[in-house]
PDB file of C-alpha atoms in Angstrom:
ATOM      1  CA  MET O 150      30.828  24.311  48.632  1.00 50.00           C
ATOM      2  CA  ARG O 151      29.361  22.604  45.546  1.00 62.00           C
ATOM      3  CA  LYS O 152      29.603  19.219  47.194  1.00 62.00           C
ATOM      4  CA  ILE O 153      27.606  20.424  50.219  1.00 65.00           C
ATOM      5  CA  GLY O 154      24.829  21.771  47.982  1.00 64.00           C
ATOM      6  CA  TRP O 155      24.604  18.504  46.062  1.00 62.00           C
ATOM      7  CA  VAL O 156      24.536  16.469  49.255  1.00 65.00           C
ATOM      8  CA  SER O 157      21.777  18.713  50.653  1.00 69.00           C
ATOM      9  CA  ILE O 158      19.655  18.194  47.544  1.00 71.00           C
ATOM     10  CA  MET O 159      20.140  14.430  47.679  1.00 67.00           C
ATOM     11  CA  ALA O 160      19.255  14.335  51.392  1.00 68.00           C
ATOM     12  CA  ALA O 161      16.100  16.383  50.784  1.00 66.00           C
ATOM     13  CA  SER O 162      15.106  14.113  47.893  1.00 64.00           C
ATOM     14  CA  ALA O 163      15.605  11.011  50.018  1.00 64.00           C
ATOM     15  CA  ALA O 164      13.551  12.521  52.836  1.00 63.00           C
ATOM     16  CA  LEU O 165      10.689  13.372  50.457  1.00 58.00           C
ATOM     17  CA  ALA O 166      10.780   9.890  48.947  1.00 63.00           C
ATOM     18  CA  ALA O 167      10.442   8.392  52.413  1.00 63.00           C
ATOM     19  CA  CYS O 168       7.248  10.394  53.005  1.00 61.00           C
ATOM     20  CA  GLY O 169       5.159   8.165  50.741  1.00 58.00           C
ATOM     21  CA  THR O 170       2.043   6.526  52.090  1.00 51.00           C
ATOM     22  CA  PRO O 171       2.734   3.117  53.634  1.00 54.00           C
ATOM     23  CA  VAL O 172       1.043   0.055  52.174  1.00 54.00           C
ATOM     24  CA  THR O 173      -1.092  -1.654  54.789  1.00 55.00           C
ATOM     25  CA  GLU O 174      -3.101  -4.833  54.673  1.00 57.00           C
ATOM     26  CA  ALA O 175      -6.860  -4.766  54.732  1.00 54.00           C
ATOM     27  CA  PRO O 176      -8.424  -4.956  58.199  1.00 54.00           C
ATOM     28  CA  GLU O 177      -9.522  -8.429  59.253  1.00 62.00           C
ATOM     29  CA  ARG O 178     -12.842  -7.394  60.734  1.00 59.00           C
ATOM     30  CA  GLN O 179     -15.805  -6.067  58.770  1.00 57.00           C
ATOM     31  CA  PRO O 180     -17.180  -2.587  59.442  1.00 54.00           C
ATOM     32  CA  THR O 181     -20.214  -2.572  61.725  1.00 57.00           C
ATOM     33  CA  GLU O 182     -22.082   0.038  59.681  1.00 55.00           C
ATOM     34  CA  ALA O 183     -22.678   0.018  55.949  1.00 54.00           C
ATOM     35  CA  PRO O 184     -20.896   2.883  54.208  1.00 52.00           C
ATOM     36  CA  SER O 185     -23.085   5.698  52.962  1.00 53.00           C
ATOM     37  CA  SER O 186     -23.434   6.278  49.235  1.00 55.00           C
ATOM     38  CA  ASP O 187     -22.657   9.961  49.937  1.00 52.00           C
ATOM     39  CA  PRO O 188     -19.283  10.186  51.745  1.00 52.00           C
ATOM     40  CA  ALA O 189     -19.729  13.890  52.500  1.00 54.00           C
ATOM     41  CA  ARG O 190     -22.994  13.316  54.331  1.00 51.00           C
ATOM     42  CA  THR O 191     -22.806  12.542  58.009  1.00 52.00           C
ATOM     43  CA  THR O 192     -25.622  10.708  59.714  1.00 51.00           C
ATOM     44  CA  ASP O 193     -26.998  11.922  62.999  1.00 50.00           C
ATOM     45  CA  PRO O 194     -29.616   9.473  64.292  1.00 51.00           C
ATOM     46  CA  ALA O 195     -31.210  12.174  66.496  1.00 53.00           C
ATOM     47  CA  ALA O 196     -31.645  14.666  63.623  1.00 48.00           C
ATOM     48  CA  PRO O 197     -34.612  14.337  61.270  1.00 49.00           C
ATOM     49  CA  ASP O 198     -33.813  13.675  57.628  1.00 54.00           C
ATOM     50  CA  GLU O 199     -34.766  17.042  56.076  1.00 50.00           C
ATOM     51  CA  PRO O 200     -33.686  18.517  52.744  1.00 48.00           C
ATOM     52  CA  ALA O 201     -31.448  21.568  52.737  1.00 47.00           C
ATOM     53  CA  PRO O 202     -33.243  24.935  52.620  1.00 43.00           C
ATOM     54  CA  THR O 203     -34.035  26.017  49.074  1.00 41.00           C
ATOM     55  CA  SER O 204     -33.534  29.749  49.676  1.00 39.00           C
ATOM     56  CA  ARG O 205     -29.785  29.273  49.776  1.00 36.00           C
ATOM     57  CA  PRO O 206     -28.078  30.079  46.437  1.00 39.00           C
ATOM     58  CA  THR O 207     -26.105  27.311  44.805  1.00 40.00           C
ATOM     59  CA  ALA O 208     -22.931  27.759  42.768  1.00 44.00           C
ATOM     60  CA  SER O 209     -23.359  28.085  39.025  1.00 53.00           C
ATOM     61  CA  GLU O 210     -21.456  26.008  36.522  1.00 60.00           C
ATOM     62  CA  ASP O 211     -18.437  28.307  36.482  1.00 67.00           C
ATOM     63  CA  GLY O 212     -18.139  28.415  40.253  1.00 77.00           C
ATOM     64  CA  ARG O 213     -19.706  31.832  40.739  1.00 80.00           C
ATOM     65  CA  PRO O 214     -22.807  32.198  42.891  1.00 84.00           C
ATOM     66  CA  PRO O 215     -25.982  32.883  40.943  1.00 85.00           C
ATOM     67  CA  LEU O 216     -26.870  36.488  40.264  1.00 87.00           C
ATOM     68  CA  ASP O 217     -29.558  37.659  42.694  1.00 88.00           C
ATOM     69  CA  ASN O 218     -31.109  41.090  42.106  1.00 90.00           C
ATOM     70  CA  SER O 219     -34.313  40.342  44.048  1.00 89.00           C
ATOM     71  CA  ALA O 220     -33.483  42.625  46.990  1.00 90.00           C
ATOM     72  CA  ALA O 221     -32.285  45.539  44.852  1.00 90.00           C
ATOM     73  CA  GLN O 222     -33.912  48.905  45.452  1.00 91.00           C
ATOM     74  CA  ALA O 223     -34.252  51.621  42.817  1.00 90.00           C
ATOM     75  CA  GLU O 224     -31.788  54.316  43.878  1.00 92.00           C
ATOM     76  CA  ALA O 225     -30.881  57.466  41.979  1.00 93.00           C
ATOM     77  CA  GLY O 226     -28.299  56.648  39.299  1.00 94.00           C
ATOM     78  CA  SER O 227     -28.953  52.906  39.364  1.00 95.00           C
ATOM     79  CA  CYS O 228     -29.816  50.921  36.273  1.00 96.00           C
ATOM     80  CA  LEU O 229     -32.937  49.722  38.080  1.00 95.00           C
ATOM     81  CA  ALA O 230     -34.152  53.320  38.416  1.00 96.00           C
ATOM     82  CA  GLU O 231     -33.189  54.130  34.812  1.00 96.00           C
ATOM     83  CA  LEU O 232     -34.674  51.139  32.962  1.00 95.00           C
ATOM     84  CA  GLY O 233     -37.100  49.493  35.369  1.00 95.00           C
ATOM     85  CA  ARG O 234     -36.747  46.030  36.889  1.00 95.00           C
ATOM     86  CA  GLU O 235     -37.441  43.847  33.842  1.00 95.00           C
ATOM     87  CA  LYS O 236     -35.042  45.553  31.411  1.00 96.00           C
ATOM     88  CA  ALA O 237     -32.384  46.152  34.075  1.00 96.00           C
ATOM     89  CA  GLU O 238     -32.434  42.477  35.083  1.00 95.00           C
ATOM     90  CA  GLU O 239     -32.163  41.399  31.438  1.00 95.00           C
ATOM     91  CA  LEU O 240     -29.095  43.626  30.938  1.00 96.00           C
ATOM     92  CA  SER O 241     -27.657  42.463  34.244  1.00 95.00           C
ATOM     93  CA  GLU O 242     -28.059  38.773  33.361  1.00 94.00           C
ATOM     94  CA  GLN O 243     -26.433  39.303  29.952  1.00 95.00           C
ATOM     95  CA  CYS O 244     -23.524  41.071  31.639  1.00 95.00           C
ATOM     96  CA  TYR O 245     -23.144  38.301  34.221  1.00 94.00           C
ATOM     97  CA  ALA O 246     -23.260  35.578  31.568  1.00 93.00           C
ATOM     98  CA  MET O 247     -20.533  37.186  29.465  1.00 93.00           C
ATOM     99  CA  SER O 248     -18.211  38.670  32.095  1.00 93.00           C
ATOM    100  CA  PRO O 249     -14.955  36.818  32.731  1.00 91.00           C
ATOM    101  CA  ALA O 250     -14.669  38.401  36.200  1.00 90.00           C
ATOM    102  CA  THR O 251     -15.227  36.385  39.360  1.00 87.00           C
ATOM    103  CA  ARG O 252     -17.256  39.230  40.879  1.00 89.00           C
ATOM    104  CA  PRO O 253     -18.515  41.260  37.928  1.00 92.00           C
ATOM    105  CA  PRO O 254     -20.228  44.642  38.440  1.00 93.00           C
ATOM    106  CA  CYS O 255     -23.471  43.419  36.878  1.00 95.00           C
ATOM    107  CA  ASN O 256     -25.745  44.265  39.819  1.00 94.00           C
ATOM    108  CA  ILE O 257     -28.761  46.352  38.802  1.00 96.00           C
ATOM    109  CA  GLN O 258     -27.964  48.853  41.531  1.00 95.00           C
ATOM    110  CA  ASN O 259     -24.895  49.898  39.514  1.00 95.00           C
ATOM    111  CA  SER O 260     -25.324  52.359  36.680  1.00 96.00           C
ATOM    112  CA  CYS O 261     -26.444  50.993  33.322  1.00 96.00           C
ATOM    113  CA  GLU O 262     -23.299  52.506  31.835  1.00 97.00           C
ATOM    114  CA  ARG O 263     -21.096  50.428  34.155  1.00 97.00           C
ATOM    115  CA  ILE O 264     -23.075  47.257  33.404  1.00 96.00           C
ATOM    116  CA  ARG O 265     -22.838  47.897  29.645  1.00 96.00           C
ATOM    117  CA  GLU O 266     -19.078  48.516  29.907  1.00 96.00           C
ATOM    118  CA  GLU O 267     -18.631  45.138  31.603  1.00 96.00           C
ATOM    119  CA  LEU O 268     -20.911  43.461  29.059  1.00 95.00           C
ATOM    120  CA  GLU O 269     -18.892  44.994  26.227  1.00 95.00           C
ATOM    121  CA  ARG O 270     -15.646  43.840  27.867  1.00 95.00           C
ATOM    122  CA  GLY O 271     -17.036  40.325  28.298  1.00 94.00           C
ATOM    123  CA  CYS O 272     -18.288  40.173  24.715  1.00 94.00           C
ATOM    124  CA  ALA O 273     -14.833  41.152  23.445  1.00 94.00           C
ATOM    125  CA  PHE O 274     -13.033  38.650  25.702  1.00 91.00           C
ATOM    126  CA  GLY O 275     -11.503  35.540  24.143  1.00 86.00           C
ATOM    127  CA  ASP O 276     -13.037  33.801  21.140  1.00 86.00           C
ATOM    128  CA  THR O 277     -15.960  35.953  20.027  1.00 88.00           C
ATOM    129  CA  SER O 278     -17.212  33.657  17.257  1.00 89.00           C
ATOM    130  CA  ASP O 279     -19.888  32.015  19.401  1.00 90.00           C
ATOM    131  CA  ASN O 280     -21.093  35.137  21.241  1.00 92.00           C
ATOM    132  CA  PRO O 281     -24.861  35.606  21.664  1.00 93.00           C
ATOM    133  CA  ASP O 282     -26.698  38.076  19.434  1.00 92.00           C
ATOM    134  CA  TYR O 283     -26.941  40.721  22.143  1.00 93.00           C
ATOM    135  CA  CYS O 284     -23.155  41.178  22.045  1.00 93.00           C
ATOM    136  CA  SER O 285     -23.461  42.808  18.624  1.00 89.00           C
ATOM    137  CA  GLU O 286     -25.897  45.341  20.066  1.00 85.00           C
ATOM    138  CA  VAL O 287     -23.567  46.584  22.810  1.00 79.00           C
TER     139      VAL O 287
END
């Protein structure tokens, strides 16, 4: 039984080793079209060369989409209704900046209490020596 297991492992290893990419020689003919400097961009000669729409959010440095509270409505119990747009957005942005969560509850339509709890959790997360000043106020 031990011999069969060993042989199976060796056969699997040999099969995986054989799956390497083959070495091929360079093609003899030259490409007919110059390669693009942006490999992800495809060229469609019929389509006009227009920039991407600017209303689309782009990913932030940590991979999360940017926080967008622009469509938020002041509902009863929301931080927006409690503090007003300017102060609620400031608290929301602080929460979003400090939260380690991928989808933090920092939206101004949540209660201010919930946003502050997440801000406090984020300020206490990891190395706190370089936290912003507002973390000491939470």
